């Protein structure tokens, strides 16, 4: 399958009072065309920051190195004009909280059609496309509801409107940051089903950011597990969840009963997640890892292929896999 997005050695430093903090450290993975890749990890793992780097929406003062190849374009070096041209048309984003992403003073239809209007499409055509898109995302009576304001929509309908906005220009890559976290469980399932359906219909790829392994197990073909701004392991979702190659992933899997497997389980995960500003030396996971050795405390584990299609950044990956 063709690679749509190829991230290689991506690092992001953010300014801080005590000096720059490396919030993303040497992250590499691919997103094949037409597939969903899940970025999973605890708060502070760097998953959202990685997605923001892809779409060029990092905080002011961020220093980025490495490359993010999107087709022939390196999104790290292409410059703001090219990024603006790609945003919405080729790469779009669905945010976690539609209420803070939608403009409360503008009608839903106006916001969904904004990108098409800016592209110069005639008003009648924009309106027809907006109504069609609202219909496709399951908003009832779309011609009438297009005239509503965001506060007149339920949380689920607002998220559907955000999805309509993200998909209306047929992007080849959709970044979805915890797209269902703010919704109740039954609405979550419907919105996830809708996202999958649209993705298949449009042939888009999706980079899905979530802390929820159950969501990932239903939606993502490949998983990238992040810890303290680094990739812990990656591979197909099925293989990562059924046979983790990193102690952190194994603990994550164990913490979610629905995806629990017969894999040998270590003791419950102690401690709290390391934040990048206080990343310990060596392997950042070593203070919480039941397999940590002296080497783990001093030497950062390189990411290596530990089984066909499986990459792990753990000195003891073979023991974890055994
Ligand atoms: Fe644990 Fe060492 Fe592997 Fe880090 S490198 S996950 S501390 S065994």
PDB file of C-alpha atoms and ligand atoms in Angstrom:
ATOM      1  CA  UNK A   1       0.000   0.000   0.000  1.00  0.00           C
ATOM      2  CA  UNK A   2       1.328   3.488  -0.868  1.00  0.00           C
ATOM      3  CA  UNK A   3       2.598   5.603   2.001  1.00  0.00           C
ATOM      4  CA  UNK A   4       0.622   8.847   2.251  1.00  0.00           C
ATOM      5  CA  UNK A   5       2.401  10.321   5.270  1.00  0.00           C
ATOM      6  CA  UNK A   6       5.930   9.447   6.348  1.00  0.00           C
ATOM      7  CA  UNK A   7       7.206  10.903   9.607  1.00  0.00           C
ATOM      8  CA  UNK A   8      10.943  10.464  10.130  1.00  0.00           C
ATOM      9  CA  UNK A   9      12.958  11.508  13.183  1.00  0.00           C
ATOM     10  CA  UNK A  10      10.430  14.172  14.178  1.00  0.00           C
ATOM     11  CA  UNK A  11      11.442  16.206  17.227  1.00  0.00           C
ATOM     12  CA  UNK A  12       9.679  19.257  18.672  1.00  0.00           C
ATOM     13  CA  UNK A  13      11.165  21.617  21.274  1.00  0.00           C
ATOM     14  CA  UNK A  14       8.945  24.097  23.087  1.00  0.00           C
ATOM     15  CA  UNK A  15      10.310  27.171  24.847  1.00  0.00           C
ATOM     16  CA  UNK A  16      10.140  27.115  28.626  1.00  0.00           C
ATOM     17  CA  UNK A  17      11.488  29.307  31.427  1.00  0.00           C
ATOM     18  CA  UNK A  18      14.281  26.836  32.160  1.00  0.00           C
ATOM     19  CA  UNK A  19      15.156  26.380  28.458  1.00  0.00           C
ATOM     20  CA  UNK A  20      13.647  24.410  25.578  1.00  0.00           C
ATOM     21  CA  UNK A  21      11.737  21.236  26.453  1.00  0.00           C
ATOM     22  CA  UNK A  22      11.786  18.365  23.955  1.00  0.00           C
ATOM     23  CA  UNK A  23       8.112  17.326  23.886  1.00  0.00           C
ATOM     24  CA  UNK A  24       8.485  15.068  20.826  1.00  0.00           C
ATOM     25  CA  UNK A  25      11.690  13.076  20.565  1.00  0.00           C
ATOM     26  CA  UNK A  26      12.745  11.279  17.383  1.00  0.00           C
ATOM     27  CA  UNK A  27       9.301  10.018  16.380  1.00  0.00           C
ATOM     28  CA  UNK A  28       8.988   7.953  13.179  1.00  0.00           C
ATOM     29  CA  UNK A  29       6.036   6.135  11.606  1.00  0.00           C
ATOM     30  CA  UNK A  30       4.088   5.879   8.340  1.00  0.00           C
ATOM     31  CA  UNK A  31       0.428   6.318   7.472  1.00  0.00           C
ATOM     32  CA  UNK A  32      -0.447   4.211   4.401  1.00  0.00           C
ATOM     33  CA  UNK A  33      -3.043   5.690   2.018  1.00  0.00           C
ATOM     34  CA  UNK A  34      -6.637   4.815   2.881  1.00  0.00           C
ATOM     35  CA  UNK A  35      -5.870   3.333   6.321  1.00  0.00           C
ATOM     36  CA  UNK A  36      -6.345   4.433   9.925  1.00  0.00           C
ATOM     37  CA  UNK A  37      -3.294   4.687  12.160  1.00  0.00           C
ATOM     38  CA  UNK A  38      -3.946   5.154  15.869  1.00  0.00           C
ATOM     39  CA  UNK A  39      -1.673   7.262  18.073  1.00  0.00           C
ATOM     40  CA  UNK A  40      -2.209   6.113  21.639  1.00  0.00           C
ATOM     41  CA  UNK A  41      -0.734   7.039  25.015  1.00  0.00           C
ATOM     42  CA  UNK A  42      -1.463   8.751  28.307  1.00  0.00           C
ATOM     43  CA  UNK A  43      -1.769  12.506  28.778  1.00  0.00           C
ATOM     44  CA  UNK A  44       1.595  14.109  28.020  1.00  0.00           C
ATOM     45  CA  UNK A  45       2.714  11.279  25.744  1.00  0.00           C
ATOM     46  CA  UNK A  46       2.957  13.652  22.782  1.00  0.00           C
ATOM     47  CA  UNK A  47       0.228  12.173  20.611  1.00  0.00           C
ATOM     48  CA  UNK A  48      -1.723  15.410  20.092  1.00  0.00           C
ATOM     49  CA  UNK A  49       1.496  17.400  19.623  1.00  0.00           C
ATOM     50  CA  UNK A  50       2.528  14.979  16.880  1.00  0.00           C
ATOM     51  CA  UNK A  51      -0.790  15.539  15.064  1.00  0.00           C
ATOM     52  CA  UNK A  52      -0.415  19.307  15.494  1.00  0.00           C
ATOM     53  CA  UNK A  53       3.062  19.126  13.952  1.00  0.00           C
ATOM     54  CA  UNK A  54       1.568  17.399  10.907  1.00  0.00           C
ATOM     55  CA  UNK A  55      -0.977  20.137  10.328  1.00  0.00           C
ATOM     56  CA  UNK A  56       1.403  22.956  11.297  1.00  0.00           C
ATOM     57  CA  UNK A  57      -0.510  24.184  14.335  1.00  0.00           C
ATOM     58  CA  UNK A  58       2.228  24.008  16.972  1.00  0.00           C
ATOM     59  CA  UNK A  59       2.481  26.674  19.690  1.00  0.00           C
ATOM     60  CA  UNK A  60       4.494  29.842  18.968  1.00  0.00           C
ATOM     61  CA  UNK A  61       8.225  29.358  19.388  1.00  0.00           C
ATOM     62  CA  UNK A  62       8.159  25.608  18.655  1.00  0.00           C
ATOM     63  CA  UNK A  63      11.343  24.329  16.983  1.00  0.00           C
ATOM     64  CA  UNK A  64      10.782  21.352  14.701  1.00  0.00           C
ATOM     65  CA  UNK A  65      13.363  18.981  13.201  1.00  0.00           C
ATOM     66  CA  UNK A  66      13.110  15.784  11.187  1.00  0.00           C
ATOM     67  CA  UNK A  67      10.711  15.401   8.289  1.00  0.00           C
ATOM     68  CA  UNK A  68       6.989  14.906   7.682  1.00  0.00           C
ATOM     69  CA  UNK A  69       6.660  13.810   4.076  1.00  0.00           C
ATOM     70  CA  UNK A  70       3.146  14.213   2.668  1.00  0.00           C
ATOM     71  CA  UNK A  71       3.449  13.083  -0.923  1.00  0.00           C
ATOM     72  CA  UNK A  72       6.228  15.247  -2.388  1.00  0.00           C
ATOM     73  CA  UNK A  73       5.899  17.926   0.300  1.00  0.00           C
ATOM     74  CA  UNK A  74       7.917  18.073   3.507  1.00  0.00           C
ATOM     75  CA  UNK A  75       5.484  19.701   5.940  1.00  0.00           C
ATOM     76  CA  UNK A  76       8.372  20.733   8.221  1.00  0.00           C
ATOM     77  CA  UNK A  77      10.085  22.899   5.607  1.00  0.00           C
ATOM     78  CA  UNK A  78       7.350  23.784   3.091  1.00  0.00           C
ATOM     79  CA  UNK A  79       6.447  27.115   4.728  1.00  0.00           C
ATOM     80  CA  UNK A  80       3.189  28.604   6.019  1.00  0.00           C
ATOM     81  CA  UNK A  81       1.669  29.444   2.607  1.00  0.00           C
ATOM     82  CA  UNK A  82       1.905  25.848   1.371  1.00  0.00           C
ATOM     83  CA  UNK A  83       0.601  24.561   4.724  1.00  0.00           C
ATOM     84  CA  UNK A  84      -2.407  26.896   4.517  1.00  0.00           C
ATOM     85  CA  UNK A  85      -3.105  25.659   0.987  1.00  0.00           C
ATOM     86  CA  UNK A  86      -3.027  22.030   2.120  1.00  0.00           C
ATOM     87  CA  UNK A  87      -5.049  22.578   5.301  1.00  0.00           C
ATOM     88  CA  UNK A  88      -8.703  21.707   4.874  1.00  0.00           C
ATOM     89  CA  UNK A  89      -8.261  20.658   1.237  1.00  0.00           C
ATOM     90  CA  UNK A  90      -5.698  17.848   1.479  1.00  0.00           C
ATOM     91  CA  UNK A  91      -5.293  17.539   5.253  1.00  0.00           C
ATOM     92  CA  UNK A  92      -8.129  18.302   7.651  1.00  0.00           C
ATOM     93  CA  UNK A  93      -8.602  18.011  11.379  1.00  0.00           C
ATOM     94  CA  UNK A  94     -11.424  16.983  13.684  1.00  0.00           C
ATOM     95  CA  UNK A  95     -10.974  18.361  17.179  1.00  0.00           C
ATOM     96  CA  UNK A  96     -12.081  16.878  20.486  1.00  0.00           C
ATOM     97  CA  UNK A  97     -14.435  19.647  21.553  1.00  0.00           C
ATOM     98  CA  UNK A  98     -16.678  20.891  18.751  1.00  0.00           C
ATOM     99  CA  UNK A  99     -18.163  23.629  20.941  1.00  0.00           C
ATOM    100  CA  UNK A 100     -14.803  25.365  21.219  1.00  0.00           C
ATOM    101  CA  UNK A 101     -13.951  24.709  17.564  1.00  0.00           C
ATOM    102  CA  UNK A 102     -17.224  25.949  16.070  1.00  0.00           C
ATOM    103  CA  UNK A 103     -17.924  29.674  15.988  1.00  0.00           C
ATOM    104  CA  UNK A 104     -21.004  30.226  18.196  1.00  0.00           C
ATOM    105  CA  UNK A 105     -22.033  33.335  16.205  1.00  0.00           C
ATOM    106  CA  UNK A 106     -22.170  31.667  12.778  1.00  0.00           C
ATOM    107  CA  UNK A 107     -24.725  29.237  11.385  1.00  0.00           C
ATOM    108  CA  UNK A 108     -23.614  25.609  11.009  1.00  0.00           C
ATOM    109  CA  UNK A 109     -24.070  25.625   7.223  1.00  0.00           C
ATOM    110  CA  UNK A 110     -21.973  28.766   6.871  1.00  0.00           C
ATOM    111  CA  UNK A 111     -19.098  27.178   8.801  1.00  0.00           C
ATOM    112  CA  UNK A 112     -19.286  23.822   7.005  1.00  0.00           C
ATOM    113  CA  UNK A 113     -19.185  25.608   3.631  1.00  0.00           C
ATOM    114  CA  UNK A 114     -16.482  28.144   4.473  1.00  0.00           C
ATOM    115  CA  UNK A 115     -13.650  26.273   2.751  1.00  0.00           C
ATOM    116  CA  UNK A 116     -15.658  25.861  -0.462  1.00  0.00           C
ATOM    117  CA  UNK A 117     -16.640  29.544  -0.450  1.00  0.00           C
ATOM    118  CA  UNK A 118     -12.989  30.553  -0.065  1.00  0.00           C
ATOM    119  CA  UNK A 119     -12.190  28.305  -3.029  1.00  0.00           C
ATOM    120  CA  UNK A 120     -14.486  30.481  -5.152  1.00  0.00           C
ATOM    121  CA  UNK A 121     -17.363  28.042  -5.688  1.00  0.00           C
ATOM    122  CA  UNK A 122     -20.703  29.740  -6.517  1.00  0.00           C
ATOM    123  CA  UNK A 123     -23.013  30.201  -3.514  1.00  0.00           C
ATOM    124  CA  UNK A 124     -25.704  27.851  -4.824  1.00  0.00           C
ATOM    125  CA  UNK A 125     -23.177  25.085  -5.333  1.00  0.00           C
ATOM    126  CA  UNK A 126     -21.686  25.603  -1.870  1.00  0.00           C
ATOM    127  CA  UNK A 127     -25.132  25.416  -0.335  1.00  0.00           C
ATOM    128  CA  UNK A 128     -25.992  22.214  -2.232  1.00  0.00           C
ATOM    129  CA  UNK A 129     -22.682  20.614  -1.181  1.00  0.00           C
ATOM    130  CA  UNK A 130     -23.195  21.638   2.459  1.00  0.00           C
ATOM    131  CA  UNK A 131     -26.700  20.159   2.604  1.00  0.00           C
ATOM    132  CA  UNK A 132     -25.477  16.972   0.930  1.00  0.00           C
ATOM    133  CA  UNK A 133     -22.584  16.680   3.412  1.00  0.00           C
ATOM    134  CA  UNK A 134     -24.808  17.308   6.433  1.00  0.00           C
ATOM    135  CA  UNK A 135     -27.110  14.601   5.099  1.00  0.00           C
ATOM    136  CA  UNK A 136     -24.168  12.178   4.685  1.00  0.00           C
ATOM    137  CA  UNK A 137     -23.091  12.679   8.295  1.00  0.00           C
ATOM    138  CA  UNK A 138     -26.589  11.849   9.482  1.00  0.00           C
ATOM    139  CA  UNK A 139     -27.972  15.267  10.407  1.00  0.00           C
ATOM    140  CA  UNK A 140     -31.756  15.057   9.926  1.00  0.00           C
ATOM    141  CA  UNK A 141     -33.549  17.694   7.825  1.00  0.00           C
ATOM    142  CA  UNK A 142     -30.150  19.053   6.712  1.00  0.00           C
ATOM    143  CA  UNK A 143     -31.428  22.012   4.655  1.00  0.00           C
ATOM    144  CA  UNK A 144     -33.210  23.397   7.720  1.00  0.00           C
ATOM    145  CA  UNK A 145     -30.569  22.437  10.284  1.00  0.00           C
ATOM    146  CA  UNK A 146     -27.869  24.148   8.208  1.00  0.00           C
ATOM    147  CA  UNK A 147     -29.437  27.440   9.357  1.00  0.00           C
ATOM    148  CA  UNK A 148     -29.080  26.529  13.051  1.00  0.00           C
ATOM    149  CA  UNK A 149     -26.369  27.889  15.331  1.00  0.00           C
ATOM    150  CA  UNK A 150     -24.021  25.492  17.218  1.00  0.00           C
ATOM    151  CA  UNK A 151     -25.890  25.934  20.521  1.00  0.00           C
ATOM    152  CA  UNK A 152     -29.033  24.539  18.832  1.00  0.00           C
ATOM    153  CA  UNK A 153     -27.222  21.234  18.122  1.00  0.00           C
ATOM    154  CA  UNK A 154     -26.657  18.396  20.617  1.00  0.00           C
ATOM    155  CA  UNK A 155     -23.065  17.321  21.353  1.00  0.00           C
ATOM    156  CA  UNK A 156     -23.370  14.396  18.932  1.00  0.00           C
ATOM    157  CA  UNK A 157     -24.778  16.593  16.136  1.00  0.00           C
ATOM    158  CA  UNK A 158     -22.040  19.184  16.691  1.00  0.00           C
ATOM    159  CA  UNK A 159     -19.399  16.488  16.296  1.00  0.00           C
ATOM    160  CA  UNK A 160     -21.155  15.342  13.105  1.00  0.00           C
ATOM    161  CA  UNK A 161     -21.027  18.925  11.837  1.00  0.00           C
ATOM    162  CA  UNK A 162     -17.276  19.005  12.599  1.00  0.00           C
ATOM    163  CA  UNK A 163     -16.853  15.792  10.623  1.00  0.00           C
ATOM    164  CA  UNK A 164     -18.831  17.325   7.727  1.00  0.00           C
ATOM    165  CA  UNK A 165     -16.544  20.359   7.842  1.00  0.00           C
ATOM    166  CA  UNK A 166     -13.442  18.149   7.822  1.00  0.00           C
ATOM    167  CA  UNK A 167     -14.631  15.947   4.935  1.00  0.00           C
ATOM    168  CA  UNK A 168     -16.366  18.425   2.623  1.00  0.00           C
ATOM    169  CA  UNK A 169     -13.262  19.059   0.498  1.00  0.00           C
ATOM    170  CA  UNK A 170     -12.463  15.316   0.207  1.00  0.00           C
ATOM    171  CA  UNK A 171      -9.084  15.421   2.035  1.00  0.00           C
ATOM    172  CA  UNK A 172      -6.675  12.542   1.566  1.00  0.00           C
ATOM    173  CA  UNK A 173      -5.632  12.721   5.240  1.00  0.00           C
ATOM    174  CA  UNK A 174      -7.874  13.378   8.257  1.00  0.00           C
ATOM    175  CA  UNK A 175      -6.363  14.040  11.681  1.00  0.00           C
ATOM    176  CA  UNK A 176      -8.857  13.219  14.417  1.00  0.00           C
ATOM    177  CA  UNK A 177      -7.927  14.252  17.965  1.00  0.00           C
ATOM    178  CA  UNK A 178     -10.019  12.319  20.508  1.00  0.00           C
ATOM    179  CA  UNK A 179     -13.065  12.845  18.244  1.00  0.00           C
ATOM    180  CA  UNK A 180     -15.506  11.015  20.500  1.00  0.00           C
ATOM    181  CA  UNK A 181     -14.117  11.626  23.999  1.00  0.00           C
ATOM    182  CA  UNK A 182     -16.645  14.370  24.818  1.00  0.00           C
ATOM    183  CA  UNK A 183     -19.622  12.193  23.797  1.00  0.00           C
ATOM    184  CA  UNK A 184     -21.561   9.611  25.783  1.00  0.00           C
ATOM    185  CA  UNK A 185     -20.874   5.965  24.986  1.00  0.00           C
ATOM    186  CA  UNK A 186     -23.804   5.254  22.642  1.00  0.00           C
ATOM    187  CA  UNK A 187     -23.199   8.437  20.645  1.00  0.00           C
ATOM    188  CA  UNK A 188     -19.470   7.607  20.549  1.00  0.00           C
ATOM    189  CA  UNK A 189     -20.164   4.317  18.799  1.00  0.00           C
ATOM    190  CA  UNK A 190     -22.382   5.992  16.195  1.00  0.00           C
ATOM    191  CA  UNK A 191     -19.894   8.775  15.478  1.00  0.00           C
ATOM    192  CA  UNK A 192     -17.031   6.269  15.176  1.00  0.00           C
ATOM    193  CA  UNK A 193     -19.124   4.187  12.789  1.00  0.00           C
ATOM    194  CA  UNK A 194     -19.830   7.301  10.738  1.00  0.00           C
ATOM    195  CA  UNK A 195     -16.140   8.241  10.605  1.00  0.00           C
ATOM    196  CA  UNK A 196     -15.228   4.766   9.358  1.00  0.00           C
ATOM    197  CA  UNK A 197     -17.995   4.794   6.750  1.00  0.00           C
ATOM    198  CA  UNK A 198     -16.979   8.183   5.374  1.00  0.00           C
ATOM    199  CA  UNK A 199     -13.327   7.225   5.380  1.00  0.00           C
ATOM    200  CA  UNK A 200     -14.034   4.125   3.297  1.00  0.00           C
ATOM    201  CA  UNK A 201     -16.307   6.041   0.915  1.00  0.00           C
ATOM    202  CA  UNK A 202     -13.774   8.823   0.438  1.00  0.00           C
ATOM    203  CA  UNK A 203     -10.653   6.616   0.461  1.00  0.00           C
ATOM    204  CA  UNK A 204      -9.067   8.968   3.017  1.00  0.00           C
ATOM    205  CA  UNK A 205      -6.386   7.992   5.500  1.00  0.00           C
ATOM    206  CA  UNK A 206      -6.883   8.886   9.144  1.00  0.00           C
ATOM    207  CA  UNK A 207      -4.429   9.578  11.958  1.00  0.00           C
ATOM    208  CA  UNK A 208      -6.551   8.984  15.042  1.00  0.00           C
ATOM    209  CA  UNK A 209      -5.359  10.354  18.385  1.00  0.00           C
ATOM    210  CA  UNK A 210      -6.914   8.661  21.394  1.00  0.00           C
ATOM    211  CA  UNK A 211      -6.153   7.428  24.890  1.00  0.00           C
ATOM    212  CA  UNK A 212      -8.845   4.757  24.484  1.00  0.00           C
ATOM    213  CA  UNK A 213      -7.638   1.303  23.424  1.00  0.00           C
ATOM    214  CA  UNK A 214     -11.205   0.121  22.864  1.00  0.00           C
ATOM    215  CA  UNK A 215     -11.736   2.849  20.285  1.00  0.00           C
ATOM    216  CA  UNK A 216      -8.431   1.962  18.625  1.00  0.00           C
ATOM    217  CA  UNK A 217      -9.182  -1.746  18.558  1.00  0.00           C
ATOM    218  CA  UNK A 218     -12.343  -1.029  16.547  1.00  0.00           C
ATOM    219  CA  UNK A 219     -11.052   1.616  14.172  1.00  0.00           C
ATOM    220  CA  UNK A 220      -7.266   1.551  13.632  1.00  0.00           C
ATOM    221  CA  UNK A 221      -5.401  -0.880  11.382  1.00  0.00           C
ATOM    222  CA  UNK A 222      -2.008   0.140  12.819  1.00  0.00           C
ATOM    223  CA  UNK A 223      -1.054   1.459  16.255  1.00  0.00           C
ATOM    224  CA  UNK A 224       1.719   3.776  17.369  1.00  0.00           C
ATOM    225  CA  UNK A 225       2.109   3.656  21.155  1.00  0.00           C
ATOM    226  CA  UNK A 226       3.685   6.810  22.610  1.00  0.00           C
ATOM    227  CA  UNK A 227       5.262   7.414  26.009  1.00  0.00           C
ATOM    228  CA  UNK A 228       6.809  10.689  27.250  1.00  0.00           C
ATOM    229  CA  UNK A 229       7.125  12.081  23.716  1.00  0.00           C
ATOM    230  CA  UNK A 230       8.709   8.969  22.203  1.00  0.00           C
ATOM    231  CA  UNK A 231       7.399   5.970  20.288  1.00  0.00           C
ATOM    232  CA  UNK A 232       7.333   2.911  22.562  1.00  0.00           C
ATOM    233  CA  UNK A 233       6.205   0.480  19.894  1.00  0.00           C
ATOM    234  CA  UNK A 234       4.287   0.214  16.641  1.00  0.00           C
ATOM    235  CA  UNK A 235       2.758  -2.429  14.433  1.00  0.00           C
ATOM    236  CA  UNK A 236      -0.612  -3.721  13.293  1.00  0.00           C
ATOM    237  CA  UNK A 237      -3.330  -3.128  15.894  1.00  0.00           C
ATOM    238  CA  UNK A 238      -4.149  -6.804  16.040  1.00  0.00           C
ATOM    239  CA  UNK A 239      -0.556  -7.852  16.749  1.00  0.00           C
ATOM    240  CA  UNK A 240       0.211  -4.991  19.168  1.00  0.00           C
ATOM    241  CA  UNK A 241      -2.876  -5.703  21.270  1.00  0.00           C
ATOM    242  CA  UNK A 242      -2.619  -9.490  21.204  1.00  0.00           C
ATOM    243  CA  UNK A 243       1.163  -9.683  21.713  1.00  0.00           C
ATOM    244  CA  UNK A 244       2.711  -6.424  22.972  1.00  0.00           C
ATOM    245  CA  UNK A 245       6.436  -5.892  22.410  1.00  0.00           C
ATOM    246  CA  UNK A 246       6.866  -3.211  25.092  1.00  0.00           C
ATOM    247  CA  UNK A 247       6.083  -3.376  28.839  1.00  0.00           C
ATOM    248  CA  UNK A 248       4.165  -0.092  28.626  1.00  0.00           C
ATOM    249  CA  UNK A 249       1.817  -1.444  25.951  1.00  0.00           C
ATOM    250  CA  UNK A 250       1.371  -4.630  27.944  1.00  0.00           C
ATOM    251  CA  UNK A 251       0.299  -2.580  30.971  1.00  0.00           C
ATOM    252  CA  UNK A 252      -2.047  -0.479  28.835  1.00  0.00           C
ATOM    253  CA  UNK A 253      -3.690  -3.591  27.413  1.00  0.00           C
ATOM    254  CA  UNK A 254      -4.062  -5.028  30.875  1.00  0.00           C
ATOM    255  CA  UNK A 255      -5.765  -1.864  32.116  1.00  0.00           C
ATOM    256  CA  UNK A 256      -8.645  -2.264  29.649  1.00  0.00           C
ATOM    257  CA  UNK A 257     -10.730  -5.395  30.290  1.00  0.00           C
ATOM    258  CA  UNK A 258     -12.306  -5.375  26.820  1.00  0.00           C
ATOM    259  CA  UNK A 259      -8.977  -5.770  25.077  1.00  0.00           C
ATOM    260  CA  UNK A 260      -7.355  -7.990  27.673  1.00  0.00           C
ATOM    261  CA  UNK A 261      -5.663 -11.051  26.217  1.00  0.00           C
ATOM    262  CA  UNK A 262      -3.940 -14.221  27.387  1.00  0.00           C
ATOM    263  CA  UNK A 263      -0.550 -12.506  27.121  1.00  0.00           C
ATOM    264  CA  UNK A 264       1.603 -13.023  30.229  1.00  0.00           C
ATOM    265  CA  UNK A 265       0.772 -10.088  32.474  1.00  0.00           C
ATOM    266  CA  UNK A 266       3.144  -8.207  34.756  1.00  0.00           C
ATOM    267  CA  UNK A 267       2.072  -6.615  38.047  1.00  0.00           C
ATOM    268  CA  UNK A 268      -0.261  -3.596  37.806  1.00  0.00           C
ATOM    269  CA  UNK A 269       1.495  -0.517  36.476  1.00  0.00           C
ATOM    270  CA  UNK A 270       2.889   1.583  39.352  1.00  0.00           C
ATOM    271  CA  UNK A 271       3.555   5.331  39.336  1.00  0.00           C
ATOM    272  CA  UNK A 272       2.414   8.065  37.002  1.00  0.00           C
ATOM    273  CA  UNK A 273       3.254   8.902  33.420  1.00  0.00           C
ATOM    274  CA  UNK A 274       6.558  10.725  32.823  1.00  0.00           C
ATOM    275  CA  UNK A 275       6.082  14.179  31.303  1.00  0.00           C
ATOM    276  CA  UNK A 276       8.649  15.284  28.715  1.00  0.00           C
ATOM    277  CA  UNK A 277       9.940  18.141  30.926  1.00  0.00           C
ATOM    278  CA  UNK A 278      10.952  15.593  33.588  1.00  0.00           C
ATOM    279  CA  UNK A 279      11.844  12.681  31.337  1.00  0.00           C
ATOM    280  CA  UNK A 280      14.171  10.335  33.262  1.00  0.00           C
ATOM    281  CA  UNK A 281      17.511   9.373  31.689  1.00  0.00           C
ATOM    282  CA  UNK A 282      17.758   6.188  29.653  1.00  0.00           C
ATOM    283  CA  UNK A 283      14.384   4.617  28.929  1.00  0.00           C
ATOM    284  CA  UNK A 284      11.711   7.090  30.108  1.00  0.00           C
ATOM    285  CA  UNK A 285       9.557   4.177  31.266  1.00  0.00           C
ATOM    286  CA  UNK A 286      12.204   2.642  33.545  1.00  0.00           C
ATOM    287  CA  UNK A 287      10.817   3.988  36.898  1.00  0.00           C
ATOM    288  CA  UNK A 288       7.568   2.111  36.212  1.00  0.00           C
ATOM    289  CA  UNK A 289       8.906  -0.927  34.409  1.00  0.00           C
ATOM    290  CA  UNK A 290       9.021  -4.351  36.084  1.00  0.00           C
ATOM    291  CA  UNK A 291      11.723  -5.486  33.619  1.00  0.00           C
ATOM    292  CA  UNK A 292      14.075  -2.489  34.050  1.00  0.00           C
ATOM    293  CA  UNK A 293      17.798  -3.247  34.255  1.00  0.00           C
ATOM    294  CA  UNK A 294      20.822  -1.040  34.898  1.00  0.00           C
ATOM    295  CA  UNK A 295      21.174  -0.497  31.153  1.00  0.00           C
ATOM    296  CA  UNK A 296      17.602   0.864  30.995  1.00  0.00           C
ATOM    297  CA  UNK A 297      18.521   3.650  33.453  1.00  0.00           C
ATOM    298  CA  UNK A 298      21.313   5.032  31.278  1.00  0.00           C
ATOM    299  CA  UNK A 299      20.763   4.024  27.665  1.00  0.00           C
ATOM    300  CA  UNK A 300      17.824   5.194  25.543  1.00  0.00           C
ATOM    301  CA  UNK A 301      16.514   2.109  23.713  1.00  0.00           C
ATOM    302  CA  UNK A 302      16.616   2.431  19.936  1.00  0.00           C
ATOM    303  CA  UNK A 303      13.507   1.553  17.987  1.00  0.00           C
ATOM    304  CA  UNK A 304      14.155  -1.725  16.195  1.00  0.00           C
ATOM    305  CA  UNK A 305      12.173  -4.335  14.287  1.00  0.00           C
ATOM    306  CA  UNK A 306      11.697  -7.150  16.805  1.00  0.00           C
ATOM    307  CA  UNK A 307       9.350  -9.290  14.684  1.00  0.00           C
ATOM    308  CA  UNK A 308       8.097  -8.900  11.104  1.00  0.00           C
ATOM    309  CA  UNK A 309       6.207  -5.602  10.980  1.00  0.00           C
ATOM    310  CA  UNK A 310       6.760  -4.935  14.708  1.00  0.00           C
ATOM    311  CA  UNK A 311       8.972  -2.171  16.082  1.00  0.00           C
ATOM    312  CA  UNK A 312       9.765  -1.712  19.763  1.00  0.00           C
ATOM    313  CA  UNK A 313      11.922   0.727  21.727  1.00  0.00           C
ATOM    314  CA  UNK A 314      12.735  -1.666  24.545  1.00  0.00           C
ATOM    315  CA  UNK A 315      16.046  -3.319  25.406  1.00  0.00           C
ATOM    316  CA  UNK A 316      14.102  -6.354  26.593  1.00  0.00           C
ATOM    317  CA  UNK A 317      11.521  -6.576  23.788  1.00  0.00           C
ATOM    318  CA  UNK A 318      12.282 -10.232  23.082  1.00  0.00           C
ATOM    319  CA  UNK A 319      11.477 -11.089  26.714  1.00  0.00           C
ATOM    320  CA  UNK A 320       8.187  -9.202  26.476  1.00  0.00           C
ATOM    321  CA  UNK A 321       7.262 -10.986  23.267  1.00  0.00           C
ATOM    322  CA  UNK A 322       8.242 -14.441  24.562  1.00  0.00           C
TER     323      UNK A 322
HETATM  324 FE1  LIG B   1      11.473  -1.526  30.606  1.00  0.00          FE
HETATM  325 FE2  LIG B   1      14.055  -1.350  30.007  1.00  0.00          FE
HETATM  326 FE3  LIG B   1      12.279  -1.926  28.125  1.00  0.00          FE
HETATM  327 FE4  LIG B   1      12.391   0.503  29.139  1.00  0.00          FE
HETATM  328  S1  LIG B   1      13.989  -0.509  27.940  1.00  0.00           S
HETATM  329  S2  LIG B   1      10.552  -0.660  28.743  1.00  0.00           S
HETATM  330  S3  LIG B   1      12.851   0.070  31.264  1.00  0.00           S
HETATM  331  S4  LIG B   1      12.789  -3.179  29.912  1.00  0.00           S
END
